[in-house]
């Protein structure tokens, strides 16, 4: 009997053990991630830096690619995006980054930001969110033409596409919503916009200027359309930035401890996006076409050098040896003539090496055609991730020789222009020119050039103390001399649309808007209005191949599909949203989708 | 095992009545194989209920009528009939039955059941078979032996994992490997990757990873039972949709202490190398016809008479060698048994500086106290791998793996030269490109970089069994599984990696896995007339925790010291990730048997999981199965000795991973605007449901000629619905990935095994076993517009492992050349090159074989035994990514054809009135050494050199037709062969220290017949543990598979 009692003890022990495990619901309640908070808890002030950065990166990556397409830079590479885009032989791997940074990096956070901001009545964050939403989707229109918009960022897993017009109009409507929020007063309990806003440090008035500036830019991009309303553009301009100080510019820094990297690509988080995408390593080379713009050496140019040339083009340091003494001097890059010469077809340009011992540059090639490639200076600069140990970004050799001065827009600490006064001036010049107000156009054009130079100088002055000559301000008398020279239209009879747009191109180097503008004027076709050839001397690159001709099959400049007019949808859309993509455009999968105009670029 | 059965058998025997006295017979029953007395044998007078059983010394005593016939029977032995004669003593020797009618197998929850009672297919293999051609990885023991089980070795590197799939995968995007259960406790068989592509660049195909079932010492295993279908596994509920491998380890036997020592040496070598061209040197000609040597590719001039040609591929590999030693001691008495073992496995790989080593220890023991039995199974193992970067470098860090470089290295270059005379690094393009752009020399990688891992694992369980009454038992088991895997990756300074890491990089990670389970079972049985009833009630609870600690850093401050302490704080990073899941279940099984004729089993289980939303976290799984032994109703006959029909229906399922029901945010980062956070690119889903698999299985098992010939046929159909997939999405959703329930995976298949004993004489027996199986996996109901689901880790060029909506589960997707309606190639009208649309989503092949199987022959002649296992595979596409790589590099044999290129097809010449293109036949021919004027569509004329055009064809246009690298593959291979000799008992004379001793010579993979060109087609680029349709059938720059021979000695004393 005792024995059995003992058994019962065992049995009850086991049963108790089992039941102690089974008091169920609480025991199972372990599905809260101990390492990562959920999307519901992030504060508006911590969302905004993330949203701004990833939108900025999308715009910057698009802009660097646009700089290859529009002939600012070419490349010493022949494969990969940085080799194929300058050849106008694109593949859709080039179209991933802006799309991904916009949607996954930035836009996915907008709804969570909205919910939090509404809860605490942080209206200005809503203003910023609507502004950035409009900017992101407008970039999608500029790049891809069509994109999921109404069904994007929703619970729909395969979102249908919206056409360009719908998105364009939606973006303008978002700007109106943004204005309403910016004009509201936040309760004091709400988080002030200054927390987390790196664009305008929470200055709501500047945000309002920004919104009007965007409106002016976009309304002006309709110049091919019947909807085009010059007066509406001018109305927007009147509320847009009226001085350099009222523009929105992202002031990047070269922080050597900026090593964490973003989650999508791993690039640093404070450096300029153009640096990240164009000057991270040694591949980019300026083109002859762009150098001509700055040196005014294009056909019909004045030949007078623009003072910005030595700031916007790289030089490298050379050593002259006399009697065993080395004296340094800087030599500015020559432009790679991708349009008129066969250099790219001759495997050039190739990399140039600096040898410390002889303090000289050379190329490692037996090909006589390549011997002279040392004249092309790279634009590499250094950040923490690529070896900078201080804030100085200049790319130097071990002996201190400056291998590249870098350029104004391609350093880690370079500014990113979001909306600037000089862009407003050039828009105004264009609109007034179209309206026949040549005098007003001339004044705006001249003001635009001056404003850009002043803007540059104020940034260059911040670099005081740098040994890099590319980082020293322009001499003001040289600036004044140039502004009064034959390089700049001095009277209405000299002013042409070409002159306006050439100056706008320089002032807006490395921006997506330059590609937009070129498309609006059909590049160098000369068939828009009576403006003549606007982008003088521009053409498809000489290396334009039979493969590229499938993508842009036009045989003459007058044909719409002669030109590079959009990006094909990227592989994520091809693979994961193919049915909708197919319905988005009759040519969505066709080889020549690259030369199909986006909505605002279509004449109607 | 037999002794375990004795107890059950005695219970079943019931009362035996003693009949009218005639005379008393006595006798002794022995087992033939061991010569030992056999207790528990039923001795029955024919035609009566008179009978008895032998006692513990094999003796029996029974009163019978004169002239009666006695039947001696015992589970697993051939019954023997003896007519009584004059003698009062009858001695009988029983042999193991060839017709194992009453064979007992281990089924779900460790319950032993008569095989004939099962309504579903279960196959098992015993220790002898497991050890015969043992490898470090116990999964490989199943290769070719079990119908419906497919085992794919990742590659030939030491310590690499093997993937096991039972009856096709049931999940589109989850691990489809079966659950491993060792001695009643779930045993983790994942393939942990310590690092992470986003953190330190580690990816599944960047090096070798082992599956954790490798921690088991194969010598410890008594039996492996493979529960293939959901009906067999339903009691395991949400863990068992993909099948269960039940492993029972050895225990001590009552009797003398036995010591078993075995030792084996294996030599191994590469069984097949990829084919490489032997005519052209490094270099290329550009479009202008100018030669350039600024390439690693081999598009240069032919070898001249004075040129040296290197065989870099074959020179790179060496012969591998392995020492495998193990010892175990076991024993026991009436009340307790013990088993102690230790083993050491030491392998040197076929790549220099690589290897695998493993040490294991085990203790199994039990002790009886009256009706109470307590016991424990405890194992500890330490294993380590020295490995190298293989098919890619570290993600995001630049650089390449050793194997991609080996296969692409030009034969005009001596790959062994990786250092200059002065000991500095030799660079092919010194001064011509940045270091980061170099192709890293494989010898640099293996000699300078260092990758290794070490795993320490402890598993154990303690159990209590209570035999309250002969109709009521309770058992309880507490199980524990814990391991830590440390990965170490060191990239030496001076490597061809991105600038950031050129001063060296170090990563370490520790993956900790901890699993605790509690399992309580109550069993009741009751016999009513001819019916036998059995009821099981159970409860289980599991708690699984993982933690991963990762550290990485770069820029060593003082050269030569490669430690984290020698890295500045600003260059050091760490990550710490945890997860936990819990699962609770109650389960029940009811069995009814009518005589030996009909059997019915009904099971039910309800699970509650922590990983699903509250309203979806409870779910019920039923199953019903039955079998009908129709030969019991027929008159006894020799020709058809056994026949059984079986059928089952079951539903099981899978829960999901922890933390997928909410969207998390990324770790904070510092931006210009301050600290910022953002949503993860994986969207959480608060509406997830469990995956469900419904299954129907039918089977017929028959034996003829007294069991000399038999077959077992199974048909099954499984439909897995509500797949939890994390598809890649259009990123316009804001996310890259989302967990959701969508899609069905349907597997239908047949399995057939045939057993025969063609020869059975006194000295010679020949047993053969043929098993064949074919599975058809298809997919339905994916998201509209998402017609293809890819396996993230498995993408080579345009080829991807992919599952197609309303198509194949194990498909291959890729790009195609464009063709007109009649199938002619559409060529570019100017260049003549094949055109292609840009789509890579075309269905191009199915990696699933039409059927596969194994043929196992066993010959026994006196003390010799020979076992020969062939394995066969018919059909199933394989993408030869290695040849794709080599074609682009000008190294493939197929690119030998490069003196002239003729392309024939059609070109578009305009459009008809409907706007459809009009084609005309065209042909283009290019010769080397000549230049051609090619008109572009803009009218410009480009002059291009023939060599450049032909090179571009092979490297750019040819691979656009992905199918060019796909082979429908058949093979017949001699998977293993072993010859062993058991030394006769008297070999050592009277001083018999040894109880037994055998010597075995064996070989693996010695012969392979296949239509596949290249390396061994049994390969999977991303190894074991790849989810969904896996990576088998994708061959990309892996370490070649090996063949080997070994010599082993086994001694028992």
Tab-separated table of N, CA and C in Angstrom, chain A residues 301-358:
chain	number	residue	atom	x	y	z
A	301	UNK	N	31.093	79.984	-78.453
A	301	UNK	CA	31.318	80.473	-77.096
A	301	UNK	C	32.309	81.618	-77.081
A	302	UNK	N	32.289	82.373	-75.962
A	302	UNK	CA	33.131	83.570	-75.872
A	302	UNK	C	34.587	83.232	-75.601
A	303	UNK	N	34.833	82.038	-75.075
A	303	UNK	CA	36.198	81.669	-74.732
A	303	UNK	C	36.639	82.248	-73.404
A	304	UNK	N	35.732	82.984	-72.768
A	304	UNK	CA	36.105	83.572	-71.472
A	304	UNK	C	35.805	82.565	-70.370
A	305	UNK	N	36.817	82.301	-69.554
A	305	UNK	CA	36.652	81.245	-68.565
A	305	UNK	C	35.774	81.706	-67.410
A	306	UNK	N	34.886	80.852	-67.033
A	306	UNK	CA	34.002	81.097	-65.901
A	306	UNK	C	34.799	80.913	-64.613
A	307	UNK	N	34.700	81.843	-63.683
A	307	UNK	CA	35.463	81.667	-62.428
A	307	UNK	C	35.063	80.394	-61.673
A	308	UNK	N	33.883	79.882	-61.973
A	308	UNK	CA	33.464	78.655	-61.291
A	308	UNK	C	34.202	77.427	-61.815
A	309	UNK	N	34.878	77.582	-62.985
A	309	UNK	CA	35.508	76.410	-63.609
A	309	UNK	C	36.471	75.710	-62.650
A	310	UNK	N	37.280	76.505	-61.956
A	310	UNK	CA	38.285	75.858	-61.110
A	310	UNK	C	37.678	75.314	-59.814
A	311	UNK	N	36.412	75.641	-59.574
A	311	UNK	CA	35.741	75.087	-58.386
A	311	UNK	C	34.883	73.889	-58.748
A	312	UNK	N	34.401	73.883	-59.959
A	312	UNK	CA	33.472	72.816	-60.360
A	312	UNK	C	34.151	71.746	-61.195
A	313	UNK	N	35.424	71.968	-61.496
A	313	UNK	CA	36.192	70.938	-62.191
A	313	UNK	C	37.386	70.589	-61.316
A	314	UNK	N	37.828	69.370	-61.326
A	314	UNK	CA	38.935	68.969	-60.453
A	314	UNK	C	40.288	69.268	-61.083
A	315	UNK	N	41.251	69.507	-60.215
A	315	UNK	CA	42.649	69.621	-60.638
A	315	UNK	C	43.423	68.599	-59.829
A	316	UNK	N	44.640	68.321	-60.303
A	316	UNK	CA	45.538	67.557	-59.448
A	316	UNK	C	46.888	68.237	-59.374
A	317	UNK	N	47.640	67.819	-58.367
A	317	UNK	CA	48.881	68.535	-58.072
A	317	UNK	C	50.038	67.856	-58.812
A	318	UNK	N	50.794	68.651	-59.550
A	318	UNK	CA	51.959	68.135	-60.271
A	318	UNK	C	53.209	68.790	-59.711
A	319	UNK	N	54.324	68.161	-59.974
A	319	UNK	CA	55.586	68.680	-59.434
A	319	UNK	C	56.550	68.952	-60.564
A	320	UNK	N	57.053	70.206	-60.599
A	320	UNK	CA	58.088	70.548	-61.574
A	320	UNK	C	59.422	70.458	-60.866
A	321	UNK	N	60.370	69.801	-61.517
A	321	UNK	CA	61.652	69.618	-60.866
A	321	UNK	C	62.691	70.471	-61.580
A	322	UNK	N	63.242	71.397	-60.827
A	322	UNK	CA	64.359	72.168	-61.372
A	322	UNK	C	65.476	72.149	-60.351
A	323	UNK	N	66.670	71.728	-60.802
A	323	UNK	CA	67.853	71.606	-59.926
A	323	UNK	C	67.539	70.791	-58.662
A	324	UNK	N	66.797	69.745	-58.843
A	324	UNK	CA	66.530	68.867	-57.706
A	324	UNK	C	65.469	69.400	-56.762
A	325	UNK	N	64.888	70.541	-57.093
A	325	UNK	CA	63.848	71.093	-56.213
A	325	UNK	C	62.487	70.910	-56.876
A	326	UNK	N	61.571	70.430	-56.103
A	326	UNK	CA	60.230	70.207	-56.643
A	326	UNK	C	59.337	71.390	-56.315
A	327	UNK	N	58.674	71.920	-57.305
A	327	UNK	CA	57.696	72.976	-57.051
A	327	UNK	C	56.336	72.475	-57.521
A	328	UNK	N	55.342	72.692	-56.676
A	328	UNK	CA	54.040	72.176	-57.040
A	328	UNK	C	53.254	73.113	-57.945
A	329	UNK	N	52.421	72.561	-58.759
A	329	UNK	CA	51.414	73.365	-59.442
A	329	UNK	C	50.201	72.474	-59.691
A	330	UNK	N	49.076	73.139	-59.883
A	330	UNK	CA	47.837	72.382	-60.106
A	330	UNK	C	47.469	72.435	-61.574
A	331	UNK	N	47.059	71.304	-62.099
A	331	UNK	CA	46.589	71.264	-63.482
A	331	UNK	C	45.145	70.783	-63.474
A	332	UNK	N	44.304	71.588	-64.126
A	332	UNK	CA	42.887	71.257	-64.152
A	332	UNK	C	42.623	70.169	-65.191
A	333	UNK	N	41.590	69.428	-64.933
A	333	UNK	CA	41.289	68.305	-65.835
A	333	UNK	C	40.925	68.794	-67.231
A	334	UNK	N	41.202	67.931	-68.212
A	334	UNK	CA	40.625	68.127	-69.537
A	334	UNK	C	39.328	67.321	-69.574
A	335	UNK	N	38.477	67.669	-70.512
A	335	UNK	CA	37.209	66.943	-70.608
A	335	UNK	C	37.328	65.767	-71.564
A	336	UNK	N	36.705	64.685	-71.193
A	336	UNK	CA	36.671	63.514	-72.072
A	336	UNK	C	35.647	63.787	-73.173
A	337	UNK	N	36.099	63.796	-74.394
A	337	UNK	CA	35.174	64.137	-75.473
A	337	UNK	C	34.382	62.911	-75.898
A	338	UNK	N	33.348	62.647	-75.128
A	338	UNK	CA	32.558	61.440	-75.378
A	338	UNK	C	31.644	61.601	-76.584
A	339	UNK	N	31.379	62.877	-76.964
A	339	UNK	CA	30.428	63.104	-78.059
A	339	UNK	C	31.128	63.054	-79.418
A	340	UNK	N	32.289	63.673	-79.497
A	340	UNK	CA	32.902	63.806	-80.824
A	340	UNK	C	34.109	62.912	-81.053
A	341	UNK	N	34.688	62.339	-79.992
A	341	UNK	CA	35.879	61.521	-80.222
A	341	UNK	C	35.568	60.059	-79.931
A	342	UNK	N	36.439	59.195	-80.426
A	342	UNK	CA	36.217	57.772	-80.225
A	342	UNK	C	36.966	57.245	-79.004
A	343	UNK	N	37.339	58.139	-78.104
A	343	UNK	CA	38.166	57.729	-76.960
A	343	UNK	C	37.576	56.535	-76.209
A	344	UNK	N	36.268	56.541	-76.028
A	344	UNK	CA	35.660	55.449	-75.258
A	344	UNK	C	35.690	54.154	-76.056
A	345	UNK	N	35.663	54.266	-77.361
A	345	UNK	CA	35.743	53.062	-78.179
A	345	UNK	C	37.175	52.527	-78.210
A	346	UNK	N	38.109	53.365	-77.814
A	346	UNK	CA	39.518	52.949	-77.766
A	346	UNK	C	39.905	52.593	-76.329
A	347	UNK	N	38.929	52.138	-75.554
A	347	UNK	CA	39.154	51.684	-74.180
A	347	UNK	C	39.676	52.784	-73.260
A	348	UNK	N	39.412	54.027	-73.612
A	348	UNK	CA	39.873	55.098	-72.750
A	348	UNK	C	38.691	55.853	-72.169
A	349	UNK	N	38.911	56.713	-71.214
A	349	UNK	CA	40.214	56.911	-70.579
A	349	UNK	C	40.511	55.811	-69.552
A	350	UNK	N	41.810	55.567	-69.315
A	350	UNK	CA	42.134	54.602	-68.268
A	350	UNK	C	42.693	55.318	-67.050
A	351	UNK	N	42.834	54.553	-66.006
A	351	UNK	CA	43.222	55.132	-64.713
A	351	UNK	C	44.633	55.712	-64.790
A	352	UNK	N	44.839	56.773	-64.066
A	352	UNK	CA	46.134	57.428	-64.021
A	352	UNK	C	46.731	57.177	-62.639
A	353	UNK	N	48.009	56.785	-62.619
A	353	UNK	CA	48.649	56.453	-61.338
A	353	UNK	C	49.695	57.500	-60.981
A	354	UNK	N	49.744	57.817	-59.729
A	354	UNK	CA	50.776	58.731	-59.244
A	354	UNK	C	51.876	57.919	-58.580
A	355	UNK	N	53.128	58.198	-58.949
A	355	UNK	CA	54.246	57.478	-58.344
A	355	UNK	C	54.986	58.415	-57.405
A	356	UNK	N	55.089	58.023	-56.152
A	356	UNK	CA	55.702	58.898	-55.147
A	356	UNK	C	57.164	59.172	-55.472
A	357	UNK	N	57.875	58.142	-55.903
A	357	UNK	CA	59.323	58.274	-56.143
A	357	UNK	C	59.628	59.357	-57.161
A	358	UNK	N	58.985	59.279	-58.299
A	358	UNK	CA	59.271	60.243	-59.363
A	358	UNK	C	58.348	61.443	-59.301
